[in-house]
Amino acid sequence: MPRIFDPHIHMTSRTTDDYEAMYAAGVRAVVEPAFWLGQPRTSPESFYDYFDGLLGWEPHRAAQFGIQHFCTIALNPKEANDPRCLPVLDELDRYLAKDRVVAVGEIGYDSMTPEEDEALARQLQLAIEHELPALVHTPHRDKATGTRRTLDVVRESGIAPELVVLDHLNELTVGMVLDSGCWAGFSIYPKTKMSEDRMVEILREHGTERVLVNSAADWGRSDPLKTRKTADAMLAAGFDDDDVDKVLWRNPVAFYGQSGRLELEDPKPDEAATFQGNSIRRGGA
Amino acid sequence: MAVTTASPPDPRTALDPTAHAWLDESTTKVAAKPAALRRLFPAARRRCGHGRLTEHWTVDEAARAVLLIALPLRGQPLADEVTLLHRHGDPAEQRAILRTLPLLDLGDLALPLVRETLRGNDTTLIEAALGPYAAAHLADAEYRQAVLKCVFCEIPLDRVSGLDSRADRELARMLADFAHERIVAGRAVPPDIRPLVLAFPDVIGGRAELQHALKEEG
């Protein structure tokens, strides 16, 4: 069975059944990027509680299923447009210093507004100051233009391109990203973004260097097993076990390992374990 | 006040040269600019390690205590900085803050942090909160409730500061009633409440089975 590191998945929105199925499919480590929740937050405090959850309750939950959980922290582009949420930028310093934070993210563009420009530039500087990689989301609308503009801002920021992944790429944006020296991320979705078969074609054309494959599973239609399904599709198409291990394990380890904060020893599930006195058992505390 | 028992052991004895230099450098930065602590405090565990230093202190807690003590602040500005560190801290950071409270010039301004901890369920945090700071500043009713909470959470009472001077007749009564409930339910009575109850034997009243349970191993 392949060992799998899902470099982008929003486990806060998933169930314990998902954790069980992921473990059974070979997933042993995940990175959960801070993003929006499908409904706007209206105050910075909501973000802080969310960040605390990404650093506390969620790794606790994941560990009970044998999975290592890390996160990335940022003010996401969509909510960077809401002046009520902007004070979050002033507190990111505290969170980016924490042990399980392995990148700044998701940052990037949603609608390419001046507010998003400001938040992206400022958070790339924070990545430089904290010596962290950056996970950069590319917009769903006007993707090619947005990706080009993102690459310009990344270049201007002075961050090393090997510390940056541009995510949610497709056939039209992968080339310019790999040419820039940044990493190329692909989110495999049931219907939109990218399918496992298209992914295999991209790997055939562009190779397996600096490529990350994720499920980006969240609260919407998505599938936390898309990483494993991509591994299976790669094998069916003639890639070998080493290629699969590179794309689905060694590449994400190499990318997030640049943080110096990946600790990948197996967590030991312990039914009696609690986080702040609370457990995932039912009927208990 | 029993501050000496709360003083952190010097973490530097357990640090390698790189970590030692990081802690010295960080202490200097914090002394010059308090806001620097916002980045340095969370990083201390990663930089210095988290092994056990003494029976009651880990390396990261002691290193964080050194950083907190380096803050060139007192009173309200110190309380504001410490409160925000606690607000944005993970449990390990909060534990270090709570343990260090008696060593900071805070008056009673950090009591909200102690109270918040006592409302929670994390026994390691509750234990850290009930050091000399809580013993010196909690009101009588709060202090009694805190001791009772420890008994419920099975935190050994020798980890609670101030019992020698603060355990009173009302606490003895509460613990006696608790023990009585346990006996009626057929459950064990934790032995460490015995001396606190027996210091005020009249609270046992005519409850013979209670008297028996409390005295049998005393």
Coordinates of C-alpha atoms in Angstrom, one line a residue:
Chain A
M1 CA 0.0 0.0 0.0
P2 CA 1.3 3.5 -0.8
R3 CA 2.1 5.8 2.1
I4 CA 0.3 9.1 1.5
F5 CA 0.8 12.6 2.8
D6 CA -2.2 14.8 1.8
P7 CA -0.7 18.3 1.6
H8 CA -4.0 20.2 1.6
I9 CA -7.2 18.9 3.3
H10 CA -9.7 20.7 5.6
M11 CA -10.2 18.0 8.3
T12 CA -12.2 20.3 10.6
S13 CA -15.1 19.7 8.1
R14 CA -14.6 15.9 8.0
T15 CA -15.8 13.1 10.2
T16 CA -14.1 10.3 12.1
D17 CA -15.3 7.9 9.4
D18 CA -13.1 9.9 7.0
Y19 CA -10.1 9.6 9.2
E20 CA -10.6 5.8 9.4
A21 CA -11.0 5.5 5.7
M22 CA -8.0 7.7 5.0
Y23 CA -5.8 5.6 7.3
A24 CA -7.0 2.4 5.7
A25 CA -6.1 4.0 2.3
G26 CA -2.6 4.7 3.4
V27 CA -2.8 8.4 4.6
R28 CA -0.4 8.9 7.5
A29 CA 0.0 12.7 7.4
V30 CA -2.0 15.7 6.4
V31 CA -1.6 19.5 6.3
E32 CA -4.8 21.5 7.0
P33 CA -4.6 25.1 5.6
A34 CA -6.5 27.8 7.3
F35 CA -9.2 28.9 4.9
W36 CA -12.7 30.2 4.9
L37 CA -15.6 28.2 6.3
G38 CA -18.2 28.5 3.7
Q39 CA -19.8 31.3 5.6
P40 CA -18.2 34.6 6.4
R41 CA -16.6 35.3 9.8
T42 CA -17.4 38.7 11.2
S43 CA -14.7 39.2 13.8
P44 CA -11.0 38.4 14.4
E45 CA -11.9 36.4 17.4
S46 CA -13.6 33.8 15.2
F47 CA -10.3 33.3 13.4
Y48 CA -8.3 32.9 16.7
D49 CA -10.7 30.2 17.9
Y50 CA -10.3 28.5 14.4
F51 CA -6.5 28.7 14.6
D52 CA -6.6 27.3 18.1
G53 CA -8.6 24.4 16.8
L54 CA -6.2 23.8 13.9
L55 CA -3.4 23.6 16.4
G56 CA -5.2 21.8 19.3
W57 CA -8.3 19.7 18.8
E58 CA -7.8 18.7 15.2
P59 CA -4.2 17.2 15.6
H60 CA -5.6 15.5 18.7
R61 CA -8.4 14.0 16.7
A62 CA -6.2 13.0 13.8
A63 CA -3.7 11.3 16.2
Q64 CA -6.5 9.0 17.5
F65 CA -6.6 7.6 14.0
G66 CA -2.9 7.2 13.5
I67 CA -2.5 10.3 11.3
Q68 CA -0.1 13.3 11.8
H69 CA -1.8 16.6 11.4
F70 CA -0.1 19.9 10.7
C71 CA -1.5 23.2 9.6
T72 CA -0.8 26.4 7.7
I73 CA -2.0 29.7 9.1
A74 CA -3.1 32.9 7.3
L75 CA -5.9 35.3 6.6
N76 CA -7.5 33.9 3.4
P77 CA -7.9 36.1 0.3
K78 CA -11.7 36.1 0.4
E79 CA -12.0 37.4 3.9
A80 CA -9.0 39.7 3.4
N81 CA -11.6 41.9 1.7
D82 CA -13.6 42.3 4.9
P83 CA -12.3 45.2 7.0
R84 CA -13.8 43.5 10.1
C85 CA -11.3 40.6 9.6
L86 CA -8.2 42.6 8.8
P87 CA -6.9 42.8 12.5
V88 CA -6.1 39.1 12.1
L89 CA -3.0 40.2 10.1
D90 CA -1.6 41.8 13.3
E91 CA -1.9 38.6 15.3
L92 CA -0.5 36.2 12.8
D93 CA 3.0 36.5 14.2
R94 CA 1.9 34.7 17.3
Y95 CA 0.5 31.8 15.4
L96 CA 3.2 31.5 12.7
A97 CA 5.6 30.8 15.5
K98 CA 3.9 27.7 16.7
D99 CA 5.3 24.2 16.4
R100 CA 2.8 22.5 14.1
V101 CA 2.5 25.4 11.7
V102 CA 4.5 24.3 8.6
A103 CA 3.6 27.2 6.2
V104 CA 1.8 30.5 5.7
G105 CA -1.4 29.8 3.9
E106 CA -3.8 29.8 2.2
I107 CA -2.9 33.2 0.8
G108 CA -3.4 34.4 -2.8
Y109 CA -6.1 35.9 -4.9
D110 CA -9.9 35.4 -4.9
S111 CA -11.2 38.4 -6.8
M112 CA -7.8 40.2 -7.3
T113 CA -8.7 43.3 -5.3
P114 CA -6.3 45.9 -3.9
E115 CA -7.1 44.5 -0.4
E116 CA -6.0 41.0 -1.6
D117 CA -2.8 42.5 -3.1
E118 CA -2.0 44.0 0.3
A119 CA -2.8 40.9 2.3
L120 CA -0.8 38.7 -0.1
A121 CA 2.3 40.9 -0.1
R122 CA 2.2 41.3 3.7
Q123 CA 1.8 37.6 4.4
L124 CA 4.6 36.7 1.9
Q125 CA 6.8 39.0 4.0
L126 CA 5.7 37.1 7.2
A127 CA 6.7 33.8 5.5
I128 CA 10.2 35.3 4.9
E129 CA 10.5 36.5 8.5
H130 CA 9.3 33.2 10.0
E131 CA 11.4 31.2 7.5
L132 CA 8.3 29.3 6.4
P133 CA 7.0 28.0 3.0
A134 CA 3.9 29.7 1.6
L135 CA 0.8 27.9 0.3
V136 CA -0.8 30.1 -2.4
H137 CA -4.3 29.5 -3.6
T138 CA -5.0 30.5 -7.2
P139 CA -8.4 32.0 -8.1
H140 CA -11.2 29.9 -9.5
R141 CA -12.3 32.8 -11.8
D142 CA -9.9 34.2 -14.3
K143 CA -7.4 31.5 -13.2
A144 CA -4.6 32.0 -15.8
T145 CA -4.4 35.8 -15.3
G146 CA -4.6 35.3 -11.5
T147 CA -1.8 32.8 -11.6
R148 CA 0.4 35.1 -13.7
R149 CA -0.2 38.0 -11.3
T150 CA 0.4 35.8 -8.3
L151 CA 3.8 34.7 -9.7
D152 CA 4.7 38.4 -10.2
V153 CA 3.9 39.2 -6.6
V154 CA 5.8 36.2 -5.4
R155 CA 8.8 37.3 -7.4
E156 CA 8.6 40.9 -6.1
S157 CA 8.4 39.7 -2.5
G158 CA 11.9 38.2 -2.6
I159 CA 10.8 34.8 -1.2
A160 CA 12.7 31.9 -2.7
P161 CA 10.5 30.2 -5.3
E162 CA 11.2 26.7 -3.9
L163 CA 9.4 27.9 -0.7
V164 CA 6.2 28.6 -2.6
V165 CA 3.5 26.3 -3.8
L166 CA 0.7 27.6 -6.1
D167 CA -2.3 25.4 -5.6
H168 CA -5.4 24.4 -7.6
L169 CA -3.5 24.4 -10.9
N170 CA -4.7 23.0 -14.2
E171 CA -3.3 22.2 -17.7
L172 CA -3.2 25.9 -18.5
T173 CA -1.4 27.1 -15.4
V174 CA 1.1 24.3 -14.6
G175 CA 3.7 25.3 -17.1
M176 CA 4.3 28.9 -16.0
V177 CA 4.4 27.8 -12.3
L178 CA 7.0 25.1 -12.8
D179 CA 9.0 27.4 -15.0
S180 CA 9.1 30.0 -12.2
G181 CA 10.8 27.5 -9.8
C182 CA 7.7 27.3 -7.5
W183 CA 6.0 24.1 -6.6
A184 CA 2.8 23.0 -8.5
G185 CA -0.2 21.9 -6.4
F186 CA -3.2 20.1 -7.8
S187 CA -6.5 19.5 -6.0
I188 CA -8.3 16.4 -7.2
Y189 CA -12.0 16.9 -7.0
P190 CA -15.0 14.6 -7.8
K191 CA -16.4 17.0 -10.5
T192 CA -14.4 20.3 -10.7
K193 CA -10.9 21.5 -10.6
M194 CA -8.9 18.4 -11.6
S195 CA -9.6 14.6 -12.0
E196 CA -7.1 11.8 -11.3
D197 CA -7.0 10.9 -15.0
R198 CA -6.1 14.4 -16.0
M199 CA -3.6 14.5 -13.2
V200 CA -1.9 11.4 -14.6
E201 CA -1.6 13.1 -18.0
I202 CA -0.1 16.2 -16.4
L203 CA 2.5 14.0 -14.6
R204 CA 3.3 12.3 -17.9
E205 CA 3.9 15.7 -19.6
H206 CA 5.6 17.6 -16.8
G207 CA 7.2 14.9 -14.6
T208 CA 7.1 14.4 -10.9
E209 CA 9.5 17.1 -9.7
R210 CA 8.0 19.8 -7.5
V211 CA 4.5 18.5 -7.9
L212 CA 2.0 18.1 -5.0
V213 CA -1.3 16.3 -5.2
N214 CA -4.0 16.9 -2.7
S215 CA -7.7 16.2 -2.1
A216 CA -8.5 19.7 -0.8
A217 CA -11.5 18.0 0.8
D218 CA -13.6 20.3 2.9
W219 CA -17.3 21.0 3.6
G220 CA -18.2 21.0 -0.1
R221 CA -18.5 18.1 -2.6
S222 CA -15.1 16.6 -2.3
D223 CA -13.4 13.2 -1.5
P224 CA -10.7 12.7 1.1
L225 CA -9.5 9.6 -0.7
K226 CA -8.6 11.4 -3.9
T227 CA -4.9 11.2 -3.1
R228 CA -5.1 7.4 -3.0
K229 CA -7.3 7.3 -6.1
T230 CA -4.6 9.3 -7.9
A231 CA -1.9 6.9 -6.7
D232 CA -4.0 4.0 -8.1
A233 CA -4.5 5.9 -11.4
M234 CA -0.8 6.5 -11.6
L235 CA 0.0 2.8 -11.2
A236 CA -2.7 1.8 -13.7
A237 CA -1.1 4.2 -16.2
G238 CA 2.3 2.7 -15.9
F239 CA 4.0 4.8 -13.2
D240 CA 5.8 2.6 -10.6
D241 CA 5.7 2.5 -6.8
D242 CA 8.7 4.9 -6.5
D243 CA 6.9 7.5 -8.6
V244 CA 3.8 7.2 -6.4
D245 CA 5.9 7.5 -3.3
K246 CA 7.6 10.5 -4.6
V247 CA 4.5 12.4 -5.6
L248 CA 2.3 11.4 -2.6
W249 CA 4.9 11.2 0.2
R250 CA 8.4 12.5 -0.5
N251 CA 7.4 15.6 -2.4
P252 CA 5.1 17.0 0.4
V253 CA 7.6 16.0 3.0
A254 CA 10.3 17.9 1.1
F255 CA 8.1 20.9 0.6
Y256 CA 6.8 21.3 4.1
G257 CA 10.0 20.0 5.6
Q258 CA 11.5 23.3 4.7
S259 CA 9.7 24.7 7.7
G260 CA 11.9 22.5 10.0
R261 CA 8.8 21.7 11.9
L262 CA 7.6 18.3 10.4
E263 CA 7.8 15.6 13.0
L264 CA 6.7 12.5 11.3
E265 CA 7.0 9.7 13.9
D266 CA 3.7 7.8 14.0
P267 CA 1.2 9.1 16.5
K268 CA 0.1 6.5 19.0
P269 CA -3.7 6.4 19.2
D270 CA -4.9 6.3 22.8
E271 CA -8.6 6.0 23.4
A272 CA -8.1 7.5 26.9
A273 CA -6.3 10.5 25.5
T274 CA -7.9 13.9 25.9
F275 CA -7.3 17.4 24.7
Q276 CA -7.9 20.0 27.4
G277 CA -9.8 17.3 29.2
N278 CA -12.1 16.6 26.3
S279 CA -12.1 13.4 24.2
I280 CA -13.6 12.0 21.0
R281 CA -15.3 9.2 22.9
R282 CA -19.1 9.4 23.2
G283 CA -20.7 9.6 26.6
G284 CA -17.5 10.6 28.3
A285 CA -16.1 14.0 29.1
Chain B
M1 CA 4.9 32.9 50.7
A2 CA 6.0 29.7 49.2
V3 CA 7.4 31.3 46.1
T4 CA 10.6 29.3 46.3
T5 CA 8.8 26.0 45.6
A6 CA 7.4 27.6 42.4
S7 CA 10.6 29.1 41.1
P8 CA 11.6 27.4 37.9
P9 CA 14.8 25.4 38.0
D10 CA 17.4 27.0 35.6
P11 CA 16.6 25.4 32.2
R12 CA 20.1 26.3 30.9
T13 CA 21.6 23.3 32.6
A14 CA 19.6 21.1 30.2
L15 CA 20.2 23.1 27.0
D16 CA 22.8 22.4 24.3
P17 CA 24.9 25.3 23.2
T18 CA 22.5 26.3 20.4
A19 CA 19.5 26.3 22.6
H20 CA 21.4 28.0 25.3
A21 CA 22.4 30.8 22.9
W22 CA 18.8 31.1 21.6
L23 CA 17.4 31.5 25.1
D24 CA 20.0 34.1 26.1
E25 CA 19.5 36.0 22.9
S26 CA 15.7 35.8 23.2
T27 CA 15.9 37.1 26.8
T28 CA 17.8 40.1 25.7
K29 CA 15.3 40.8 22.8
V30 CA 12.4 40.6 25.2
A31 CA 14.0 42.9 27.7
A32 CA 14.6 45.4 25.0
K33 CA 11.2 45.0 23.2
P34 CA 8.3 43.2 25.0
A35 CA 6.4 42.6 21.8
A36 CA 9.2 40.3 20.7
L37 CA 7.9 37.7 23.1
R38 CA 4.9 37.1 20.8
R39 CA 7.1 35.2 18.4
L40 CA 9.6 33.8 20.8
F41 CA 7.3 32.4 23.4
P42 CA 5.6 29.9 21.1
A43 CA 9.0 28.9 19.6
A44 CA 10.6 28.0 23.0
R45 CA 9.5 24.4 23.0
R46 CA 10.9 23.8 19.5
R47 CA 14.1 25.6 20.3
C48 CA 14.8 24.3 23.8
G49 CA 13.1 20.9 23.9
H50 CA 10.4 19.6 26.1
G51 CA 12.0 16.9 28.3
R52 CA 11.5 16.7 32.0
L53 CA 13.8 19.1 33.9
T54 CA 12.7 18.3 37.5
E55 CA 9.8 16.4 39.0
H56 CA 7.4 19.3 38.3
W57 CA 9.0 21.3 35.5
T58 CA 9.6 20.6 31.9
V59 CA 12.4 22.3 29.9
D60 CA 10.0 24.3 27.8
E61 CA 8.0 25.5 30.8
A62 CA 11.2 26.6 32.5
A63 CA 12.5 28.3 29.4
R64 CA 9.2 30.1 28.9
A65 CA 9.3 31.2 32.5
V66 CA 12.7 32.8 31.9
L67 CA 11.3 34.7 28.9
L68 CA 8.3 35.9 30.9
I69 CA 10.4 37.1 33.8
A70 CA 12.5 39.0 31.2
L71 CA 9.5 41.3 30.3
P72 CA 10.4 44.8 31.5
L73 CA 6.8 45.4 32.5
R74 CA 4.8 45.5 35.7
G75 CA 1.2 45.9 36.7
Q76 CA -1.5 46.5 34.0
P77 CA 0.8 46.5 30.9
L78 CA 2.4 43.3 32.1
A79 CA -1.1 41.8 32.7
D80 CA -2.2 42.8 29.2
E81 CA 0.8 41.2 27.6
V82 CA 0.5 38.0 29.6
T83 CA -3.2 37.8 29.1
L84 CA -2.8 37.9 25.3
L85 CA -0.1 35.3 25.4
H86 CA -2.4 33.1 27.3
R87 CA -5.3 33.8 25.0
H88 CA -3.4 32.8 21.9
G89 CA -1.4 30.1 23.7
D90 CA -1.7 26.3 23.3
P91 CA -2.0 24.2 26.5
A92 CA 1.8 23.9 26.9
E93 CA 2.2 27.7 26.7
Q94 CA -0.7 28.3 29.1
R95 CA 0.8 25.8 31.5
A96 CA 4.1 27.8 31.5
I97 CA 2.2 31.1 32.0
L98 CA 0.2 29.8 34.9
R99 CA 3.2 28.3 36.6
T100 CA 5.1 31.6 36.3
L101 CA 2.4 33.9 37.6
P102 CA 3.8 34.0 41.2
L103 CA 7.1 35.2 39.8
L104 CA 5.6 38.2 38.0
D105 CA 4.7 41.6 39.4
L106 CA 1.0 41.3 38.6
G107 CA -1.0 41.9 41.8
D108 CA -4.3 40.2 41.3
L109 CA -4.6 41.2 37.7
A110 CA -4.0 37.7 36.4
L111 CA -6.8 36.2 38.4
P112 CA -9.1 36.0 35.3
L113 CA -6.6 33.5 33.8
V114 CA -6.7 31.4 37.0
R115 CA -10.5 31.5 37.0
E116 CA -10.8 30.5 33.3
T117 CA -8.5 27.5 34.0
L118 CA -10.6 26.4 36.9
R119 CA -13.7 26.4 34.7
G120 CA -12.0 24.0 32.3
N121 CA -11.2 20.3 32.5
D122 CA -7.5 20.1 31.8
T123 CA -6.0 18.7 35.0
T124 CA -2.5 19.7 34.0
L125 CA -3.6 23.3 33.6
I126 CA -5.7 23.3 36.8
E127 CA -2.7 22.0 38.7
A128 CA -0.5 24.7 37.2
A129 CA -3.0 27.3 38.1
L130 CA -3.1 26.4 41.8
G131 CA 0.3 27.4 42.7
P132 CA 1.3 30.2 45.1
Y133 CA -0.3 32.9 42.9
A134 CA -3.8 31.4 43.4
A135 CA -3.1 30.7 47.0
A136 CA -2.3 34.4 47.6
H137 CA -5.1 35.9 45.5
L138 CA -8.2 33.7 45.2
A139 CA -11.1 34.7 47.4
D140 CA -12.0 32.1 50.1
A141 CA -15.0 30.7 48.3
E142 CA -13.1 30.4 45.1
Y143 CA -10.1 28.7 46.8
R144 CA -12.4 26.2 48.5
Q145 CA -14.1 25.4 45.2
A146 CA -10.7 25.0 43.5
V147 CA -9.6 22.4 46.1
L148 CA -12.9 20.5 45.7
K149 CA -12.4 20.5 42.0
C150 CA -9.0 19.0 42.4
V151 CA -10.5 16.2 44.5
F152 CA -13.1 15.5 41.8
C153 CA -10.4 15.6 39.1
E154 CA -8.1 13.4 41.1
I155 CA -5.3 16.0 41.3
P156 CA -3.2 15.1 44.3
L157 CA -3.7 17.8 47.0
D158 CA 0.0 18.1 47.7
R159 CA 0.2 19.9 44.3
V160 CA -2.1 22.7 45.6
S161 CA -0.3 25.6 47.2
G162 CA -1.5 27.3 50.4
L163 CA -3.5 24.6 52.1
D164 CA -1.5 25.0 55.3
S165 CA -2.8 28.5 55.8
R166 CA -6.0 28.6 53.8
A167 CA -7.7 25.3 54.6
D168 CA -10.6 26.4 56.9
R169 CA -13.6 24.9 58.6
E170 CA -15.9 25.5 55.6
L171 CA -13.5 23.6 53.3
A172 CA -13.4 20.8 55.9
R173 CA -17.2 20.8 55.9
M174 CA -17.4 20.6 52.1
L175 CA -14.9 17.8 51.9
A176 CA -16.7 15.9 54.7
D177 CA -19.9 16.1 52.8
F178 CA -18.1 15.0 49.6
A179 CA -16.7 12.0 51.5
H180 CA -20.1 11.2 52.9
E181 CA -21.6 11.2 49.4
R182 CA -18.8 8.8 48.3
I183 CA -19.4 6.4 51.2
V184 CA -23.2 6.3 50.5
A185 CA -22.4 5.6 46.8
G186 CA -20.1 2.8 47.8
R187 CA -17.1 4.6 46.4
A188 CA -13.6 5.2 47.7
V189 CA -12.7 8.3 49.6
P190 CA -9.4 9.9 48.5
P191 CA -7.0 9.6 51.4
D192 CA -5.5 13.1 50.9
I193 CA -8.6 14.9 52.1
R194 CA -8.4 13.2 55.6
P195 CA -6.0 15.7 57.3
L196 CA -8.1 18.6 56.0
V197 CA -11.3 17.2 57.4
L198 CA -9.8 16.0 60.7
A199 CA -8.4 19.4 61.4
F200 CA -12.0 20.4 62.1
P201 CA -13.5 17.1 63.5
D202 CA -16.8 18.8 64.4
V203 CA -17.8 18.9 60.7
I204 CA -18.1 15.1 60.8
G205 CA -21.0 15.5 63.2
G206 CA -22.7 12.3 64.1
R207 CA -21.9 10.4 60.9
A208 CA -20.3 7.3 62.3
E209 CA -19.5 5.7 58.9
L210 CA -17.8 8.9 57.9
Q211 CA -15.8 9.1 61.0
H212 CA -14.8 5.5 60.5
A213 CA -13.8 6.0 56.8
L214 CA -11.8 9.1 57.6
K215 CA -9.9 7.7 60.5
E216 CA -9.4 4.1 59.5
E217 CA -6.0 4.7 57.9
G218 CA -5.3 8.1 59.4

